PDB file of C-alpha atoms in Angstrom:
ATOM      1  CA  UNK A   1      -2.457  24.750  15.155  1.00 97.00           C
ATOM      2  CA  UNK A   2      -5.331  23.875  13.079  1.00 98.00           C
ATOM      3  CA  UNK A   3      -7.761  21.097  14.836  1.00 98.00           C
ATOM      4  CA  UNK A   4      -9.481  18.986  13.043  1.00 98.00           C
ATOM      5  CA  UNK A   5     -12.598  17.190  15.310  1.00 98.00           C
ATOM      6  CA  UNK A   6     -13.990  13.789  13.173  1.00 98.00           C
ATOM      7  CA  UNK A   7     -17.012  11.978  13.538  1.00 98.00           C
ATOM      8  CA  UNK A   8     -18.448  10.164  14.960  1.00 98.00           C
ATOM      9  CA  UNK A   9     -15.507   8.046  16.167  1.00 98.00           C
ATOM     10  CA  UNK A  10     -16.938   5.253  15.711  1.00 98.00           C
ATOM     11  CA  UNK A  11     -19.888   3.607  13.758  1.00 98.00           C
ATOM     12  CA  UNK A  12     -21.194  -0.284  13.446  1.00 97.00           C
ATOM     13  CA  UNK A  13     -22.604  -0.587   9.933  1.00 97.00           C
ATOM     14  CA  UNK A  14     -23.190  -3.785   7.746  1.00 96.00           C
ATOM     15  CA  UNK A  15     -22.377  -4.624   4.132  1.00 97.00           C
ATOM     16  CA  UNK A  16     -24.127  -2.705   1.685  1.00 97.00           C
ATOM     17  CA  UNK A  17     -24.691   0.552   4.027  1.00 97.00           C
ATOM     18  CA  UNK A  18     -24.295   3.821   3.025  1.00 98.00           C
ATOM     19  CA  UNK A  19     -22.142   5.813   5.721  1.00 98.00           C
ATOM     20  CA  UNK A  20     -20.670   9.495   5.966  1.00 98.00           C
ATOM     21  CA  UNK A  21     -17.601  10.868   8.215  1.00 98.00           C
ATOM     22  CA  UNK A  22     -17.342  14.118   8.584  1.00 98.00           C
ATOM     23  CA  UNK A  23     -14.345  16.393   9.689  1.00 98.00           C
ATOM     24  CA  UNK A  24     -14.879  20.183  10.529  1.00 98.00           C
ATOM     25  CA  UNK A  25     -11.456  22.320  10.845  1.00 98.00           C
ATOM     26  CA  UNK A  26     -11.280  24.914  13.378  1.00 98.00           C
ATOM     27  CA  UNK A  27     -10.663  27.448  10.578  1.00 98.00           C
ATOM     28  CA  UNK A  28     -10.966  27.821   6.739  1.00 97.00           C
ATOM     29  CA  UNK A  29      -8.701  25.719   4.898  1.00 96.00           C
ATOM     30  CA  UNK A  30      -9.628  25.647   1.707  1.00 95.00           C
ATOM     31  CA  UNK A  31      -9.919  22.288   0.363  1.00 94.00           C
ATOM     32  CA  UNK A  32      -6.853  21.038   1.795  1.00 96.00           C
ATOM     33  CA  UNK A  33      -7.603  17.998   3.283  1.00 97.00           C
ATOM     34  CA  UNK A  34      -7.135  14.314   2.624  1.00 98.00           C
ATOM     35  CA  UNK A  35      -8.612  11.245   3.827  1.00 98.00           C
ATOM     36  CA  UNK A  36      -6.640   8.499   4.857  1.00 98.00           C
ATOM     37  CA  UNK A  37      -7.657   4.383   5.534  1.00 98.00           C
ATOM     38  CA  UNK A  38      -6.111   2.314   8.040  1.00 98.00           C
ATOM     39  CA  UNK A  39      -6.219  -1.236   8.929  1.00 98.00           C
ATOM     40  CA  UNK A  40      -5.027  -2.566  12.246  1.00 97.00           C
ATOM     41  CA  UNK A  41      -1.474  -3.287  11.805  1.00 97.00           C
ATOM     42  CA  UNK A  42      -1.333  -1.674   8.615  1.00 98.00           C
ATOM     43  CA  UNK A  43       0.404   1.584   6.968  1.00 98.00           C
ATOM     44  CA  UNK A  44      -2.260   4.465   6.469  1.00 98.00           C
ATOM     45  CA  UNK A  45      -3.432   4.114   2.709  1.00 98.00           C
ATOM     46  CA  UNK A  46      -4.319   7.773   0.854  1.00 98.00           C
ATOM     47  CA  UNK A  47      -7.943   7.496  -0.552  1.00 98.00           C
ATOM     48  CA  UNK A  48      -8.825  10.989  -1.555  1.00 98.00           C
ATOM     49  CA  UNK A  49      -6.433  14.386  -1.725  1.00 97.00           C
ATOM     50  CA  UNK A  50      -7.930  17.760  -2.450  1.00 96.00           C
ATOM     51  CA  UNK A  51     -10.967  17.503  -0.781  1.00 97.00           C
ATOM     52  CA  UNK A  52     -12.820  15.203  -3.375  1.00 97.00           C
ATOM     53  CA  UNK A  53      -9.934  14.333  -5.848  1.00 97.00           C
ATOM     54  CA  UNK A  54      -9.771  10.003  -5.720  1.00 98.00           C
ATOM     55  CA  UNK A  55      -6.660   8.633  -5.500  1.00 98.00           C
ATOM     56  CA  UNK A  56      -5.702   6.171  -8.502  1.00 97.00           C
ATOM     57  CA  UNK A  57      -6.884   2.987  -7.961  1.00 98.00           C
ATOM     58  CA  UNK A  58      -9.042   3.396  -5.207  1.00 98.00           C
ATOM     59  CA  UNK A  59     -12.857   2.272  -5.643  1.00 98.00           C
ATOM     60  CA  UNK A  60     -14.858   4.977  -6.732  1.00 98.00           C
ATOM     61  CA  UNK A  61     -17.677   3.936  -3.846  1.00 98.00           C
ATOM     62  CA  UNK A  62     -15.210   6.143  -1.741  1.00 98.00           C
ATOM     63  CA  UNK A  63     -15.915   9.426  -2.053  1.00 98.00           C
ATOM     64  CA  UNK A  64     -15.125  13.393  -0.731  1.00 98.00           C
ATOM     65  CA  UNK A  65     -16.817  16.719  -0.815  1.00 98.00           C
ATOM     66  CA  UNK A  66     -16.755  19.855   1.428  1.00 98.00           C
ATOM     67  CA  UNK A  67     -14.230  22.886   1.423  1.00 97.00           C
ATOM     68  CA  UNK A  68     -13.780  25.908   3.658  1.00 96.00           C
ATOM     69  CA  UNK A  69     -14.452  23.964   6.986  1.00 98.00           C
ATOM     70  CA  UNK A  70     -16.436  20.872   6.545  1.00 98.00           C
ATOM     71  CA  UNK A  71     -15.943  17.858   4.990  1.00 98.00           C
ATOM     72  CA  UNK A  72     -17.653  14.814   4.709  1.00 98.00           C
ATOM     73  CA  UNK A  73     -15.979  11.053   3.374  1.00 98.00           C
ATOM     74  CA  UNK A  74     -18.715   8.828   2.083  1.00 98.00           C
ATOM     75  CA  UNK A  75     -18.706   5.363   1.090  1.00 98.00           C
ATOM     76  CA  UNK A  76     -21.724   4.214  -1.072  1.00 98.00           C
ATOM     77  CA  UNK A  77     -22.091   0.708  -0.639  1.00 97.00           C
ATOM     78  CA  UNK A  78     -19.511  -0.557   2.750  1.00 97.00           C
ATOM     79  CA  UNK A  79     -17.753  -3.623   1.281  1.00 97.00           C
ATOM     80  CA  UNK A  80     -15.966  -6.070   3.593  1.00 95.00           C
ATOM     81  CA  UNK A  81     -12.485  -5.224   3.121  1.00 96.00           C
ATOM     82  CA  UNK A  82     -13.696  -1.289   3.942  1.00 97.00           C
ATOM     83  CA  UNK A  83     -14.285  -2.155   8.040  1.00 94.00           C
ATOM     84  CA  UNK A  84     -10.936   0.133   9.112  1.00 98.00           C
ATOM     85  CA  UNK A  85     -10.216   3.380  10.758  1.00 98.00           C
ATOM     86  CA  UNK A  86     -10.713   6.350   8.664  1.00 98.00           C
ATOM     87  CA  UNK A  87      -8.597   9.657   9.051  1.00 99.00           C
ATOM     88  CA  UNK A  88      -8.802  13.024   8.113  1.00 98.00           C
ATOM     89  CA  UNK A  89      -5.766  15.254   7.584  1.00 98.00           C
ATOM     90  CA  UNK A  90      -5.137  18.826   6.890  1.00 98.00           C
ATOM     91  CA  UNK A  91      -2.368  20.314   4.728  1.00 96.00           C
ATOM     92  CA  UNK A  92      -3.414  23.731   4.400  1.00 95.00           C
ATOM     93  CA  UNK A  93      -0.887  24.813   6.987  1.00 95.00           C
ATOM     94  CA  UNK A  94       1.974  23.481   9.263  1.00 97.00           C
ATOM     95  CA  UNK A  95       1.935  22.112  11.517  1.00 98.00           C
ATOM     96  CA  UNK A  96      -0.091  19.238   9.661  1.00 98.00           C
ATOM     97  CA  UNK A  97      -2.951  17.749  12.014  1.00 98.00           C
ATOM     98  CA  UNK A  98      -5.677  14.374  11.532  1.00 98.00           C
ATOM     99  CA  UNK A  99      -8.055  13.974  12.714  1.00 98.00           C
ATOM    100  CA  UNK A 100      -9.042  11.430  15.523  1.00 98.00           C
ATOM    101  CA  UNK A 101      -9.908   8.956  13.650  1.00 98.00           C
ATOM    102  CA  UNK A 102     -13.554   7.091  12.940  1.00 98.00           C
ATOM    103  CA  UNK A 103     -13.598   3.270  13.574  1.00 98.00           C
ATOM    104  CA  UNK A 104     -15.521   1.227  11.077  1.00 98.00           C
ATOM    105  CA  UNK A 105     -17.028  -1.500  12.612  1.00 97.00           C
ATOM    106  CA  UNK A 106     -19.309  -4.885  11.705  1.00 89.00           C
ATOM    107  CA  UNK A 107     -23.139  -4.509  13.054  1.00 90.00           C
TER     108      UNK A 107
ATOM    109  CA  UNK D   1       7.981  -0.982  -7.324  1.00 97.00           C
ATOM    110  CA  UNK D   2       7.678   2.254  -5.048  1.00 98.00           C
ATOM    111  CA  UNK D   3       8.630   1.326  -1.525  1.00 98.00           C
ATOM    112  CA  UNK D   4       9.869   3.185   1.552  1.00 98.00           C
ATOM    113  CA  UNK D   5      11.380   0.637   4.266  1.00 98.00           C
ATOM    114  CA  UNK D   6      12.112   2.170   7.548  1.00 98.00           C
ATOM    115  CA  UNK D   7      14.327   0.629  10.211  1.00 98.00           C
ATOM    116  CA  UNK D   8      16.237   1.733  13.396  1.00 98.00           C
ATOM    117  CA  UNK D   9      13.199   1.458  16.228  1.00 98.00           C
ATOM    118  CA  UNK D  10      14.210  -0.084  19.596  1.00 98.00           C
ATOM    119  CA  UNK D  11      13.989   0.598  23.048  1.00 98.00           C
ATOM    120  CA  UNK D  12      15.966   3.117  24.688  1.00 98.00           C
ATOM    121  CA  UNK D  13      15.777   5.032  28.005  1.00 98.00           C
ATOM    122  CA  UNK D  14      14.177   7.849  28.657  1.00 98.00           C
ATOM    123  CA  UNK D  15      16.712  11.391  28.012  1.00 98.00           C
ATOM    124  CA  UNK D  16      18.340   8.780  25.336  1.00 98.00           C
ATOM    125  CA  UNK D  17      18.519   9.406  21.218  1.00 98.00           C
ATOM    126  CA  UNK D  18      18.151   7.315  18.727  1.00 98.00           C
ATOM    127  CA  UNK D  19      18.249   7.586  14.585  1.00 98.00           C
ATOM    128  CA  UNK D  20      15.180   6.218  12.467  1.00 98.00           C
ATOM    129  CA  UNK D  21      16.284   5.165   8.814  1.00 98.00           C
ATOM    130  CA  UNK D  22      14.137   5.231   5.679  1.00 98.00           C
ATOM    131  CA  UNK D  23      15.180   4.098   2.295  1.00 98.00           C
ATOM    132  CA  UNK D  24      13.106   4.203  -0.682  1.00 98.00           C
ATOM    133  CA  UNK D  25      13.366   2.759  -3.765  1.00 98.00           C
ATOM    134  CA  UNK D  26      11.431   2.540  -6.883  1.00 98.00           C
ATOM    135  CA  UNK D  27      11.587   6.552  -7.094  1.00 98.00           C
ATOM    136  CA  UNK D  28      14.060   9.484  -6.154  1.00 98.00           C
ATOM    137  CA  UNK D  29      13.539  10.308  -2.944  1.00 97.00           C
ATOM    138  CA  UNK D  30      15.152  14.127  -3.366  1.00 97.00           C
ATOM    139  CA  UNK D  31      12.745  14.462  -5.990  1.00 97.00           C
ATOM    140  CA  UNK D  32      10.176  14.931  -3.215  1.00 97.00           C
ATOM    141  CA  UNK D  33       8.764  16.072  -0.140  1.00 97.00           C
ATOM    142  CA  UNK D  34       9.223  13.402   2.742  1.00 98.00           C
ATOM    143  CA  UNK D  35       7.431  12.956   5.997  1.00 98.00           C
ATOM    144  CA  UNK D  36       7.256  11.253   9.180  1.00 98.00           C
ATOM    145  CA  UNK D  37       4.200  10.547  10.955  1.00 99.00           C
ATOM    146  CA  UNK D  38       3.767   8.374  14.090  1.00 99.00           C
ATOM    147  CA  UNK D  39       1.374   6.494  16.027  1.00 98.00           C
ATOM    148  CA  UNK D  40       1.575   5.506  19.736  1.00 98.00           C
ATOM    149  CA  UNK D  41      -0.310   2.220  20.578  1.00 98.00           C
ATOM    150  CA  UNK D  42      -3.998   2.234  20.593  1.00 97.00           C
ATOM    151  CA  UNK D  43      -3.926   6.166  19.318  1.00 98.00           C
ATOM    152  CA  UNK D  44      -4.576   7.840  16.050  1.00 98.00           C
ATOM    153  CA  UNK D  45      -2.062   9.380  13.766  1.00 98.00           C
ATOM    154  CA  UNK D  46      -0.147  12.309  14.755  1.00 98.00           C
ATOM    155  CA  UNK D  47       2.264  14.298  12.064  1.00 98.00           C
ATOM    156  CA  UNK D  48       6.215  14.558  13.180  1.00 98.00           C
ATOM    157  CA  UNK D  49       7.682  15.939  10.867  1.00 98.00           C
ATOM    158  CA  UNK D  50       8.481  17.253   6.743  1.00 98.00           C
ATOM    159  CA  UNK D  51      11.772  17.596   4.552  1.00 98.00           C
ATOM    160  CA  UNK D  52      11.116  19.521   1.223  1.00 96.00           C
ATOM    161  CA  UNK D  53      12.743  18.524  -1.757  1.00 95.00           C
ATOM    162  CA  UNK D  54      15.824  19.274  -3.098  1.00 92.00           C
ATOM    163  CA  UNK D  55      14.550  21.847  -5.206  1.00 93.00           C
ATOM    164  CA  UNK D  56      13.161  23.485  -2.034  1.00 92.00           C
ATOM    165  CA  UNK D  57      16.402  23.302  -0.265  1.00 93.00           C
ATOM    166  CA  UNK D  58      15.604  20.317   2.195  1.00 92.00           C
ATOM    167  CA  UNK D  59      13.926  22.803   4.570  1.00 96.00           C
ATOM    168  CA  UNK D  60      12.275  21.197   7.267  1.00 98.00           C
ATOM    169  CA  UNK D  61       8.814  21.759   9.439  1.00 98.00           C
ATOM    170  CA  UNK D  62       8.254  20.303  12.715  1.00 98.00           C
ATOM    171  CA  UNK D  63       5.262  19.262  15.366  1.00 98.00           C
ATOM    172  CA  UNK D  64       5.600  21.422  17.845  1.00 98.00           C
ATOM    173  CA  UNK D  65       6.154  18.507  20.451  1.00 98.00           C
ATOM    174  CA  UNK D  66       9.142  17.504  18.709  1.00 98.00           C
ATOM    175  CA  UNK D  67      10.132  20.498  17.365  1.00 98.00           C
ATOM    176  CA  UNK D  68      13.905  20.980  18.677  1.00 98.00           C
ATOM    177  CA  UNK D  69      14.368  17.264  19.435  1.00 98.00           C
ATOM    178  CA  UNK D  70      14.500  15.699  16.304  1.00 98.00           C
ATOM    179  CA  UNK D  71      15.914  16.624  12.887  1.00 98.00           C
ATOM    180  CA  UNK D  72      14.870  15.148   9.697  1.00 98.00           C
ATOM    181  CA  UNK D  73      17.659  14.614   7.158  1.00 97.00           C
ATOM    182  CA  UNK D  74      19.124  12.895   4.062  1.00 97.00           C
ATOM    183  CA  UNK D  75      21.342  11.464   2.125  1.00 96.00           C
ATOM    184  CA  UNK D  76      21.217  11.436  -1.465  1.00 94.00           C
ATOM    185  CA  UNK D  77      23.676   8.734  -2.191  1.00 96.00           C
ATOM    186  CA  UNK D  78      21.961   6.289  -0.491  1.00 98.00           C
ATOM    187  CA  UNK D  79      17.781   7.190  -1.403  1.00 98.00           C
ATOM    188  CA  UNK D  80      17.160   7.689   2.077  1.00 98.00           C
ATOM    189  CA  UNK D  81      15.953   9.361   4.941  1.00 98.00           C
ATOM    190  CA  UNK D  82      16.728   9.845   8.265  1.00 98.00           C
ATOM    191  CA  UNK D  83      14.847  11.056  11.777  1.00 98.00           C
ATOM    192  CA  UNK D  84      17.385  11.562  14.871  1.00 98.00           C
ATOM    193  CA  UNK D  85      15.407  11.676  17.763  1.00 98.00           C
ATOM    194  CA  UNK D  86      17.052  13.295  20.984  1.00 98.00           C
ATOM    195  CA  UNK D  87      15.938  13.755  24.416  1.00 98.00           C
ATOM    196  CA  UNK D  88      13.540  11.047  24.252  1.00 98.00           C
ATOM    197  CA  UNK D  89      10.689  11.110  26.698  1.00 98.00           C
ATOM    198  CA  UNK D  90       7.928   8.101  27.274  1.00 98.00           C
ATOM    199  CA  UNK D  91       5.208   9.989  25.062  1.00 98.00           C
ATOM    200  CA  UNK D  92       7.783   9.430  22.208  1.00 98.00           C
ATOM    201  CA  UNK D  93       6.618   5.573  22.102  1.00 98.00           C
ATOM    202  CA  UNK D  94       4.674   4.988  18.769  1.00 98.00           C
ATOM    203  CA  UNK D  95       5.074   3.072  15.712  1.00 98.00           C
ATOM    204  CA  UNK D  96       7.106   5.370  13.088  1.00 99.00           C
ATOM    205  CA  UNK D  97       6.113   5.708   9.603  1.00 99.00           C
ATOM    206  CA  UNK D  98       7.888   7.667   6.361  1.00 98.00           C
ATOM    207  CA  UNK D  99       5.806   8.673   3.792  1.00 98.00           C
ATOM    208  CA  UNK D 100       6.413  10.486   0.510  1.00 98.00           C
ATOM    209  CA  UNK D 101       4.515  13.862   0.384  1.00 98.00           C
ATOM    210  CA  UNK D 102       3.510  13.838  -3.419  1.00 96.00           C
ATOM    211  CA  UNK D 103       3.112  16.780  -5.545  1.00 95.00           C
ATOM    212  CA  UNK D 104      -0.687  16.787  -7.179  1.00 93.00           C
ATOM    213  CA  UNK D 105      -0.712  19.629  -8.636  1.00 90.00           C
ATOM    214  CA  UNK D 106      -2.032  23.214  -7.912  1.00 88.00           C
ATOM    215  CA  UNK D 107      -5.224  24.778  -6.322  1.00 81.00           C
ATOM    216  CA  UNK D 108      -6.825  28.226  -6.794  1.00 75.00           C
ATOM    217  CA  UNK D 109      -5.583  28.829 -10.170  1.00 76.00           C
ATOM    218  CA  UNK D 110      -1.935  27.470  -9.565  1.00 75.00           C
ATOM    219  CA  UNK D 111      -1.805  29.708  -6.317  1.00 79.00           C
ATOM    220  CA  UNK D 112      -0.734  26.761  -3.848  1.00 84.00           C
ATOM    221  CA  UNK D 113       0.431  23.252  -4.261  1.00 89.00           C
ATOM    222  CA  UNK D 114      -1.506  20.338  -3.088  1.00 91.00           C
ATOM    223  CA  UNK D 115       1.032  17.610  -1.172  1.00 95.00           C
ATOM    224  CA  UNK D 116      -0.740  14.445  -0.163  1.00 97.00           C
ATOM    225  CA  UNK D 117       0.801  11.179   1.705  1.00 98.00           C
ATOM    226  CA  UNK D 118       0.388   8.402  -1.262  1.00 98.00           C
ATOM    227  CA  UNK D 119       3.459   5.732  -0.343  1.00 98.00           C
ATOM    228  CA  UNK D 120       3.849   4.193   3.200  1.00 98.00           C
ATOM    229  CA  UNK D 121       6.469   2.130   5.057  1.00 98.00           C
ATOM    230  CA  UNK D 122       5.122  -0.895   7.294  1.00 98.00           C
ATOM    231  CA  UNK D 123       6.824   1.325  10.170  1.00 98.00           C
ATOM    232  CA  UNK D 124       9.272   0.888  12.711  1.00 98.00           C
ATOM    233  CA  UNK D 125       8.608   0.977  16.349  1.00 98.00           C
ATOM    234  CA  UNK D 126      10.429   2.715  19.121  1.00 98.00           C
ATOM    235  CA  UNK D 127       9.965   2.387  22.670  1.00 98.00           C
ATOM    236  CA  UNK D 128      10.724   4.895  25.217  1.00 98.00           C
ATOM    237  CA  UNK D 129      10.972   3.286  29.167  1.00 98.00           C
ATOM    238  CA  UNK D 130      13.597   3.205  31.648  1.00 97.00           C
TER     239      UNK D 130
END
């Protein structure tokens, strides 16, 4: 199976910041890989597909790049509502894997 | 509205089975790929499970932890989908979610379609313990 190794898996960040996850696959997947937000409690919400692709109606401070092997999620400005747990997941192959997961916390 | 509402989680004993229940509505759920994905307390997502569409023959793919204990299946009449979970074992406890798995297109000049998670249930949770 295809591992997929986030980070860091965690960050504290304030409003306004700039921040970048990245997600490396153990092996070439093209760009086949989504990222994913979650709140506590909460279904996972799709953000970007495709690698960089945004999802409709998602703010376009959220953004992708990367293919092959590395990929990086970036959000330009960190609003309030954006403090969650960010997943990556692969759909190159089966089975499917996320990544661990980076927690987005206050400073 | 699109919406996928699971149901079914409860606690059961270890070696026990149980079925998980998800029915959409606002869309045709044999129009599409369908997944299950699950997430045991305080842990990050894990993938369970696809169904392909209709078109695609329902064929199925598993997580190889699960992978010849449960069976993901359907039932057209009723918009919905199903996850019968066998053999249960303690690692089994997690919160359950169905997604859709939507079609967005191609890559590499048409050569491989791109399936991404876009609708969520709120998840139902099972708990394994004797």
């Amino acid at each position: 199976a295809i591992q997929m190794t986030q980070s860091p898996s965690s960050l504290s960040a304030s409003v306004g910041d700039r921040i970048t996850i990245t997600c490396r696959a153990s092996q070439d997947i093209r760009n086949d890989l989504g990222w994913y937000q979650q709140k506590p409690g909460k279904a996972p919400k799709l953000l970007i597909y495709a690698a960089s692709t945004l999802q409709s109606g998602v703010p376009s401070r959220f953004s992708g790049s990367g293919s092959d092997t590395d990929f990086t999620l970036t959000i330009s400005s960190l609003q309030p509502e954006d403090f969650a747990t960010y997943y990556c997941l692969q759909e190159y192959n089966y089975p499917l894997t996320f990544g661990g997961g980076t927690k987005v916390e206050i400073k | 509205e699109v919406q996928l509402v699971e149901s079914g989680g409860n606690l059961v004993q270890p070696g026990g089975s149980l079925r998980l229940s998800c029915a959409a509505s606002g869309f045709t759920s044999s129009d599409h790929y369908m997944d299950w994905v699950r997430q045991a307390p305080g842990k990050g997502l894990e993938w369970v499970g696809r169904t392909r569409n209709k078109a695609n023959t329902y064929t199925s793919e598993y997580a190889a932890s699960v992978r010849g204990r449960f069976t993901i299946s359907r039932d057209d009449s009723k918009n919905s989908l199903y996850l019968q979970m066998n053999s249960l074992k303690i690692e089994d406890t997690a919160v359950y979610y169905c997604a859709r798995a939507y079609y967005y297109g191609s890559g590499g000049s048409g050569s491989y379609p791109y399936y991404y998670m876009d609708v969520w249930g709120k998840g139902t949770t099972v708990t394994v313990s004797s």
